[in-house]
């Protein structure tokens, strides 16, 4: 092991990314730099990173107060918050009502609140303009200077309480308006001050005096005094205010602030968490440490402040930091040393360690001036004497100081101790994160662990857990930590002046190789084989645990005669090599002298460097024994048995021949019996079949049973055929049942199982994602649940418009680890995506196995156009995975299938029937087989086997029947083969896109094309788009092509200038179709003057011609 390197030396301020799963690190170099506090590290299997980890930063951050004023300010503001007083403290209060009255308005009444969530423990000293004032009674006048000039009544803030009483005996019998017995301030510690000015205005020349009231604050729940809490002792009960205890402990004040400040059963301040939402053991531990250190509280927060910041400030006064455990509000105390509860090695890690090897220079102070709430300074925040450590000032080359406000601290010693902790905690040399395997998930903030792994360079360093997170998708626990030095605590608490010795990096020797660990290798003497042979071999079985080893070396040493074999080998032992093997080897044989005592040694190599030998022994080498010299060896016994069997067989040949004749005779008799008096077995089968046909099935089965009991050749064949037939029937029935169970409904939800390879359509809130998970074998949606956060995960929108059945069912698969309230429902939306209603929320039970939540048989709202499955997650720590969202028609959920279709299953069902069997030669003469896809998604096929040669015809199921049947009518021939040609005796239809083509014969047509609403019986030559008539004519629309009229031919001769001819067709109806043709007959054409021209059609009406073509 290398020497420790102090962090004040070469490695400060550097961050190292450590690859886990390694032994001592190859090529490690540590180089001191000329600049103090800086260094470089070069490691072959490590990477340097300058990203300063912030794991410890939160531990050093101070709460940012949001208080708007000072407790010594007597304020009057209609928007001011309700104050709450913890511990002993002086405050001026908050004015909630004031009025002037009496003669010349010389009387003034002022109502002031000091604390909500009462009652408080006591009212102590009262001052006016820093002059102590006492009163003759509660409601009476002042004693001394302000006698009959000042009156005061007060209430402790009981729940309920009575109204503040008005003074009596005022000048002129004046009574304060807008006040009386009904003006109660239950739960508020308050008072009513009445000031009376004299006629000369000499009593209060500068106005009403500034009051200051010292109180002992509110009561609260303390689980340490609750018999029902483990370890508690006392009658204190949560929710029973009469059992509460006075709060002077900062941690108990923080606990009650987290639970909420209660008045008349309502939360009026604080956070308001449930008792189950708070980590009580952590608060109890921190409270006990605060009591041990005599750390108290003097706090006066109000509801206008950030409740979480107030919680941090209360915990700070008690030497603790806020944390979170399993979604609960928790805390970590830093006021006492903590034991390590687990030792971590590389086998506990799940990835690379991120290590920051130097505290931030900005945070690393050596002098702090604490600012506290000082009674000596009239209950104002004031600076105390600086807290400094001379060795640290010298180490830093000068004073680095800051002023820190400890808002809720009133003791000088307490403030100094907290400042000392801030200085010493900032000096902790290491912080970072470490990924661990799930079995260490129970580590929580405030726990300590140490590391025992040379490759991590942190041997023996205790680490404090600052935070913990869990990635459910990869099964990784990530711990943020900071080094924890026990010797700093006595110094911070003023019990010693000795500076703590902070830990340093344990730098490994670059030539050092970590050797085999216990359990890496097992030595097993090889036992005798089945033949009885035993050889002198030792088997070494195991695996190399050092991930950086490049080879493993095995050696053996024979114990000399006369030496105690239990004595470890001496340093100069004559080891014999059993070979250097690659690190992947798992079994090595070592052969030595029979019966010798030996020791085995294993060592790992990296490059040319060897680890220390790991010794195994002593071991006795097995003796050498040949199988053929052992009388009871299996070989000898087997040979003897074979010889006996052979001789026995030879001696009994004649007897066996006699038995064979007897059996043949019996066989003939049994065959005759099986034939049942018939001449041949074929005749017997015919008789059996006839028995079945006649309904005498019982007799047929009985005969079959006789045949089944027959034990010889032909009867065996009959029995076999019958058994196969029965088996086929049973198998067909079983397959039919399987098909029924596997029936699937189409999934209406698109991308329900991320078939698109993305999260398209899914609504994933912050903290959730989707991706491929090798652990779960596909895409999933995943998320980690967090405290105080409600998130809704939405499956893709599903179209459930009017063409979808009203009765529907939905399901989604999930797995989760959480105690939170997690529930699912189906929500419905209109065509504009407006919310309509939903099914009831149904809680999901925690499970680490995939489970389906189902909502079956619900009726969708009539106006619903869309629906979606929604999963809501409550606030606690844990994880949830989701996949396979499905919505389908029907009242029962079927198994998951892909988007908008039923998944095709690859299994097929074969229904085979043997029609005729020739039992003499066991040949099938004819058979049929029906092959159908198991899910029904593909067409069935019928295969007809025609002969023993196996020839067959295969027909697709939709057209398997050549005879088409009309329900209730006779069978009609759809297609017929005659004379080698195929005939269709009825019209053939082809429908596509709302149009229909019919091939005749029909009513006066042989081919008709038109709308698909007309069948062959109603089709005519003129009620479609096109028809070919039986008269040889073509019809377009409602008219014959050309209308049945011709224009006749015209002849002309053409010269070089060209000519034209015209033909007129009279009486053509509007909308008729015309056909114009032309031809050239006779004459001659000049090859150099090619023929060209056009044909034009004109419409003439009333002597006017209009060109139409």
PDB file of C-alpha atoms in Angstrom, residues 384-569:
ATOM      1  CA  UNK A 384     -20.027  38.696  18.183  1.00  0.00           C
ATOM      2  CA  UNK A 385     -16.292  38.174  18.521  1.00  0.00           C
ATOM      3  CA  UNK A 386     -14.724  36.509  15.459  1.00  0.00           C
ATOM      4  CA  UNK A 387     -14.049  32.770  15.550  1.00  0.00           C
ATOM      5  CA  UNK A 388     -10.650  31.956  14.046  1.00  0.00           C
ATOM      6  CA  UNK A 389      -8.100  29.110  14.005  1.00  0.00           C
ATOM      7  CA  UNK A 390      -4.527  30.371  13.952  1.00  0.00           C
ATOM      8  CA  UNK A 391      -3.066  27.237  12.251  1.00  0.00           C
ATOM      9  CA  UNK A 392      -5.531  27.615   9.415  1.00  0.00           C
ATOM     10  CA  UNK A 393      -4.778  31.334   9.089  1.00  0.00           C
ATOM     11  CA  UNK A 394      -1.080  30.482   8.842  1.00  0.00           C
ATOM     12  CA  UNK A 395      -1.770  27.656   6.371  1.00  0.00           C
ATOM     13  CA  UNK A 396      -3.807  29.985   4.161  1.00  0.00           C
ATOM     14  CA  UNK A 397      -1.175  32.729   4.308  1.00  0.00           C
ATOM     15  CA  UNK A 398      -3.528  35.218   5.919  1.00  0.00           C
ATOM     16  CA  UNK A 399      -7.042  35.753   7.229  1.00  0.00           C
ATOM     17  CA  UNK A 400      -9.966  34.812   4.990  1.00  0.00           C
ATOM     18  CA  UNK A 401     -13.051  35.918   6.840  1.00  0.00           C
ATOM     19  CA  UNK A 402     -16.745  36.476   6.460  1.00  0.00           C
ATOM     20  CA  UNK A 403     -19.719  37.452   8.595  1.00  0.00           C
ATOM     21  CA  UNK A 404     -22.484  34.860   8.897  1.00  0.00           C
ATOM     22  CA  UNK A 405     -25.910  35.544  10.381  1.00  0.00           C
ATOM     23  CA  UNK A 406     -27.388  32.829  12.558  1.00  0.00           C
ATOM     24  CA  UNK A 407     -30.838  34.339  12.651  1.00  0.00           C
ATOM     25  CA  UNK A 408     -32.509  32.134  15.254  1.00  0.00           C
ATOM     26  CA  UNK A 409     -29.575  31.851  17.683  1.00  0.00           C
ATOM     27  CA  UNK A 410     -29.479  33.960  20.857  1.00  0.00           C
ATOM     28  CA  UNK A 411     -26.510  32.430  22.723  1.00  0.00           C
ATOM     29  CA  UNK A 412     -22.968  33.640  22.109  1.00  0.00           C
ATOM     30  CA  UNK A 413     -21.426  30.206  22.732  1.00  0.00           C
ATOM     31  CA  UNK A 414     -23.901  28.527  20.384  1.00  0.00           C
ATOM     32  CA  UNK A 415     -23.155  31.018  17.637  1.00  0.00           C
ATOM     33  CA  UNK A 416     -19.403  30.514  18.052  1.00  0.00           C
ATOM     34  CA  UNK A 417     -19.731  26.721  17.903  1.00  0.00           C
ATOM     35  CA  UNK A 418     -21.836  26.853  14.737  1.00  0.00           C
ATOM     36  CA  UNK A 419     -19.280  29.213  13.171  1.00  0.00           C
ATOM     37  CA  UNK A 420     -16.503  26.777  14.111  1.00  0.00           C
ATOM     38  CA  UNK A 421     -18.396  23.947  12.411  1.00  0.00           C
ATOM     39  CA  UNK A 422     -18.784  26.070   9.282  1.00  0.00           C
ATOM     40  CA  UNK A 423     -15.012  26.621   9.170  1.00  0.00           C
ATOM     41  CA  UNK A 424     -14.068  22.999   9.849  1.00  0.00           C
ATOM     42  CA  UNK A 425     -16.711  21.432   7.618  1.00  0.00           C
ATOM     43  CA  UNK A 426     -15.500  23.562   4.718  1.00  0.00           C
ATOM     44  CA  UNK A 427     -12.032  22.066   5.238  1.00  0.00           C
ATOM     45  CA  UNK A 428     -13.189  18.494   4.605  1.00  0.00           C
ATOM     46  CA  UNK A 429     -10.951  17.413   1.717  1.00  0.00           C
ATOM     47  CA  UNK A 430     -13.218  15.098  -0.257  1.00  0.00           C
ATOM     48  CA  UNK A 431     -16.677  15.250  -1.724  1.00  0.00           C
ATOM     49  CA  UNK A 432     -18.323  13.631  -4.695  1.00  0.00           C
ATOM     50  CA  UNK A 433     -20.770  11.010  -5.858  1.00  0.00           C
ATOM     51  CA  UNK A 434     -20.600   7.233  -6.040  1.00  0.00           C
ATOM     52  CA  UNK A 435     -23.016   4.933  -7.941  1.00  0.00           C
ATOM     53  CA  UNK A 436     -23.927   1.841  -5.935  1.00  0.00           C
ATOM     54  CA  UNK A 437     -25.881  -1.336  -6.512  1.00  0.00           C
ATOM     55  CA  UNK A 438     -29.510  -1.513  -5.312  1.00  0.00           C
ATOM     56  CA  UNK A 439     -28.695  -3.484  -2.124  1.00  0.00           C
ATOM     57  CA  UNK A 440     -27.208  -0.259  -0.677  1.00  0.00           C
ATOM     58  CA  UNK A 441     -30.367   1.726  -1.287  1.00  0.00           C
ATOM     59  CA  UNK A 442     -31.014   1.797   2.461  1.00  0.00           C
ATOM     60  CA  UNK A 443     -28.190   4.286   2.921  1.00  0.00           C
ATOM     61  CA  UNK A 444     -29.794   7.609   3.762  1.00  0.00           C
ATOM     62  CA  UNK A 445     -28.587  11.163   4.343  1.00  0.00           C
ATOM     63  CA  UNK A 446     -26.704  11.352   7.634  1.00  0.00           C
ATOM     64  CA  UNK A 447     -25.346   7.793   7.457  1.00  0.00           C
ATOM     65  CA  UNK A 448     -21.616   7.220   7.215  1.00  0.00           C
ATOM     66  CA  UNK A 449     -19.681   4.609   5.267  1.00  0.00           C
ATOM     67  CA  UNK A 450     -16.015   3.920   4.650  1.00  0.00           C
ATOM     68  CA  UNK A 451     -14.197   2.612   1.600  1.00  0.00           C
ATOM     69  CA  UNK A 452     -11.891  -0.374   1.559  1.00  0.00           C
ATOM     70  CA  UNK A 453     -10.566  -0.520  -1.977  1.00  0.00           C
ATOM     71  CA  UNK A 454      -6.960   0.335  -2.877  1.00  0.00           C
ATOM     72  CA  UNK A 455      -7.859   1.468  -6.367  1.00  0.00           C
ATOM     73  CA  UNK A 456     -10.143   4.190  -5.041  1.00  0.00           C
ATOM     74  CA  UNK A 457      -7.268   5.859  -3.104  1.00  0.00           C
ATOM     75  CA  UNK A 458      -9.651   6.433  -0.179  1.00  0.00           C
ATOM     76  CA  UNK A 459      -8.761   3.521   2.098  1.00  0.00           C
ATOM     77  CA  UNK A 460     -10.197   4.018   5.574  1.00  0.00           C
ATOM     78  CA  UNK A 461     -11.780   7.406   4.797  1.00  0.00           C
ATOM     79  CA  UNK A 462     -15.160   7.864   6.434  1.00  0.00           C
ATOM     80  CA  UNK A 463     -17.790   9.451   4.206  1.00  0.00           C
ATOM     81  CA  UNK A 464     -21.009  11.223   5.224  1.00  0.00           C
ATOM     82  CA  UNK A 465     -24.056  10.662   2.979  1.00  0.00           C
ATOM     83  CA  UNK A 466     -25.457  14.038   1.915  1.00  0.00           C
ATOM     84  CA  UNK A 467     -28.139  12.896  -0.523  1.00  0.00           C
ATOM     85  CA  UNK A 468     -29.405   9.789  -2.249  1.00  0.00           C
ATOM     86  CA  UNK A 469     -31.202   9.223  -5.539  1.00  0.00           C
ATOM     87  CA  UNK A 470     -32.373   6.049  -7.249  1.00  0.00           C
ATOM     88  CA  UNK A 471     -32.599   5.448 -11.001  1.00  0.00           C
ATOM     89  CA  UNK A 472     -35.203   2.719 -11.410  1.00  0.00           C
ATOM     90  CA  UNK A 473     -34.505   2.354 -15.114  1.00  0.00           C
ATOM     91  CA  UNK A 474     -30.940   1.115 -14.617  1.00  0.00           C
ATOM     92  CA  UNK A 475     -31.149  -0.029 -10.978  1.00  0.00           C
ATOM     93  CA  UNK A 476     -28.541   2.419  -9.672  1.00  0.00           C
ATOM     94  CA  UNK A 477     -28.330   4.171  -6.299  1.00  0.00           C
ATOM     95  CA  UNK A 478     -26.334   7.404  -6.547  1.00  0.00           C
ATOM     96  CA  UNK A 479     -24.929   8.722  -3.271  1.00  0.00           C
ATOM     97  CA  UNK A 480     -23.547  12.247  -2.809  1.00  0.00           C
ATOM     98  CA  UNK A 481     -20.997  12.245  -0.002  1.00  0.00           C
ATOM     99  CA  UNK A 482     -18.458  14.320   1.886  1.00  0.00           C
ATOM    100  CA  UNK A 483     -15.564  13.149   4.010  1.00  0.00           C
ATOM    101  CA  UNK A 484     -16.249  13.205   7.738  1.00  0.00           C
ATOM    102  CA  UNK A 485     -13.434  13.722  10.256  1.00  0.00           C
ATOM    103  CA  UNK A 486     -14.331  12.788  13.832  1.00  0.00           C
ATOM    104  CA  UNK A 487     -11.565  14.845  15.460  1.00  0.00           C
ATOM    105  CA  UNK A 488     -13.091  18.145  14.333  1.00  0.00           C
ATOM    106  CA  UNK A 489     -16.049  17.820  16.721  1.00  0.00           C
ATOM    107  CA  UNK A 490     -14.157  18.344  20.012  1.00  0.00           C
ATOM    108  CA  UNK A 491     -12.472  21.399  18.512  1.00  0.00           C
ATOM    109  CA  UNK A 492     -15.711  22.920  17.228  1.00  0.00           C
ATOM    110  CA  UNK A 493     -17.406  22.431  20.637  1.00  0.00           C
ATOM    111  CA  UNK A 494     -14.505  24.008  22.507  1.00  0.00           C
ATOM    112  CA  UNK A 495     -13.414  20.804  24.231  1.00  0.00           C
ATOM    113  CA  UNK A 496      -9.879  20.861  22.798  1.00  0.00           C
ATOM    114  CA  UNK A 497      -7.463  23.119  20.955  1.00  0.00           C
ATOM    115  CA  UNK A 498      -5.984  20.315  18.875  1.00  0.00           C
ATOM    116  CA  UNK A 499      -6.523  20.764  15.164  1.00  0.00           C
ATOM    117  CA  UNK A 500      -8.161  17.805  13.390  1.00  0.00           C
ATOM    118  CA  UNK A 501      -6.140  15.560  11.131  1.00  0.00           C
ATOM    119  CA  UNK A 502      -8.075  15.465   7.898  1.00  0.00           C
ATOM    120  CA  UNK A 503      -7.692  12.326   5.751  1.00  0.00           C
ATOM    121  CA  UNK A 504      -5.592  12.202   2.605  1.00  0.00           C
ATOM    122  CA  UNK A 505      -5.528  10.213  -0.577  1.00  0.00           C
ATOM    123  CA  UNK A 506      -3.967   6.772  -0.262  1.00  0.00           C
ATOM    124  CA  UNK A 507      -1.873   6.751  -3.403  1.00  0.00           C
ATOM    125  CA  UNK A 508      -1.192   3.180  -4.557  1.00  0.00           C
ATOM    126  CA  UNK A 509       2.194   1.937  -5.700  1.00  0.00           C
ATOM    127  CA  UNK A 510       1.945   1.840  -9.522  1.00  0.00           C
ATOM    128  CA  UNK A 511       3.731  -1.516  -9.473  1.00  0.00           C
ATOM    129  CA  UNK A 512       1.376  -2.981  -6.888  1.00  0.00           C
ATOM    130  CA  UNK A 513      -1.163  -5.505  -8.107  1.00  0.00           C
ATOM    131  CA  UNK A 514      -4.146  -6.534  -6.034  1.00  0.00           C
ATOM    132  CA  UNK A 515      -4.008 -10.271  -5.441  1.00  0.00           C
ATOM    133  CA  UNK A 516      -6.734 -12.899  -5.299  1.00  0.00           C
ATOM    134  CA  UNK A 517      -9.570 -12.233  -2.902  1.00  0.00           C
ATOM    135  CA  UNK A 518     -10.993 -14.848  -0.558  1.00  0.00           C
ATOM    136  CA  UNK A 519     -13.358 -16.979  -2.567  1.00  0.00           C
ATOM    137  CA  UNK A 520     -11.700 -16.335  -5.925  1.00  0.00           C
ATOM    138  CA  UNK A 521     -10.321 -19.891  -6.153  1.00  0.00           C
ATOM    139  CA  UNK A 522     -11.283 -23.296  -4.756  1.00  0.00           C
ATOM    140  CA  UNK A 523      -8.938 -26.317  -4.672  1.00  0.00           C
ATOM    141  CA  UNK A 524     -10.664 -29.633  -5.444  1.00  0.00           C
ATOM    142  CA  UNK A 525      -8.859 -33.042  -5.491  1.00  0.00           C
ATOM    143  CA  UNK A 526     -10.169 -34.893  -8.528  1.00  0.00           C
ATOM    144  CA  UNK A 527     -12.389 -37.861  -7.471  1.00  0.00           C
ATOM    145  CA  UNK A 528     -12.368 -41.318  -9.110  1.00  0.00           C
ATOM    146  CA  UNK A 529     -14.186 -41.629 -12.436  1.00  0.00           C
ATOM    147  CA  UNK A 530     -17.122 -43.944 -13.168  1.00  0.00           C
ATOM    148  CA  UNK A 531     -14.722 -46.683 -14.212  1.00  0.00           C
ATOM    149  CA  UNK A 532     -12.992 -46.553 -10.830  1.00  0.00           C
ATOM    150  CA  UNK A 533      -9.830 -44.970 -12.221  1.00  0.00           C
ATOM    151  CA  UNK A 534      -8.267 -42.284  -9.991  1.00  0.00           C
ATOM    152  CA  UNK A 535      -5.388 -40.004 -11.031  1.00  0.00           C
ATOM    153  CA  UNK A 536      -3.166 -37.683  -8.922  1.00  0.00           C
ATOM    154  CA  UNK A 537      -4.655 -34.383 -10.149  1.00  0.00           C
ATOM    155  CA  UNK A 538      -5.747 -31.258  -8.255  1.00  0.00           C
ATOM    156  CA  UNK A 539      -8.341 -28.995  -9.960  1.00  0.00           C
ATOM    157  CA  UNK A 540      -8.152 -25.228  -9.308  1.00  0.00           C
ATOM    158  CA  UNK A 541     -11.592 -23.731 -10.003  1.00  0.00           C
ATOM    159  CA  UNK A 542     -12.664 -20.076  -9.841  1.00  0.00           C
ATOM    160  CA  UNK A 543     -12.288 -16.744 -11.614  1.00  0.00           C
ATOM    161  CA  UNK A 544     -10.016 -13.673 -11.593  1.00  0.00           C
ATOM    162  CA  UNK A 545     -11.645 -10.866  -9.585  1.00  0.00           C
ATOM    163  CA  UNK A 546      -9.076  -8.152 -10.410  1.00  0.00           C
ATOM    164  CA  UNK A 547     -10.422  -6.355 -13.441  1.00  0.00           C
ATOM    165  CA  UNK A 548      -7.011  -4.924 -14.361  1.00  0.00           C
ATOM    166  CA  UNK A 549      -5.084  -8.195 -14.164  1.00  0.00           C
ATOM    167  CA  UNK A 550      -3.628  -9.333 -17.452  1.00  0.00           C
ATOM    168  CA  UNK A 551      -2.860 -12.904 -16.327  1.00  0.00           C
ATOM    169  CA  UNK A 552      -2.970 -15.313 -13.379  1.00  0.00           C
ATOM    170  CA  UNK A 553      -0.042 -17.453 -12.238  1.00  0.00           C
ATOM    171  CA  UNK A 554      -0.494 -20.764 -10.374  1.00  0.00           C
ATOM    172  CA  UNK A 555       2.302 -22.552  -8.502  1.00  0.00           C
ATOM    173  CA  UNK A 556       2.573 -25.578  -6.230  1.00  0.00           C
ATOM    174  CA  UNK A 557       5.047 -26.621  -3.550  1.00  0.00           C
ATOM    175  CA  UNK A 558       5.579 -30.154  -2.301  1.00  0.00           C
ATOM    176  CA  UNK A 559       5.959 -30.437   1.476  1.00  0.00           C
ATOM    177  CA  UNK A 560       9.315 -32.231   2.077  1.00  0.00           C
ATOM    178  CA  UNK A 561       9.395 -35.443   4.085  1.00  0.00           C
ATOM    179  CA  UNK A 562       9.579 -34.818   7.814  1.00  0.00           C
ATOM    180  CA  UNK A 563       8.052 -31.299   7.574  1.00  0.00           C
ATOM    181  CA  UNK A 564       4.684 -30.575   9.184  1.00  0.00           C
ATOM    182  CA  UNK A 565       2.373 -30.082   6.180  1.00  0.00           C
ATOM    183  CA  UNK A 566       0.218 -27.597   8.135  1.00  0.00           C
ATOM    184  CA  UNK A 567       3.150 -25.183   8.357  1.00  0.00           C
ATOM    185  CA  UNK A 568       3.021 -22.414   5.741  1.00  0.00           C
ATOM    186  CA  UNK A 569       5.670 -22.583   3.027  1.00  0.00           C
TER     187      UNK A 569
END
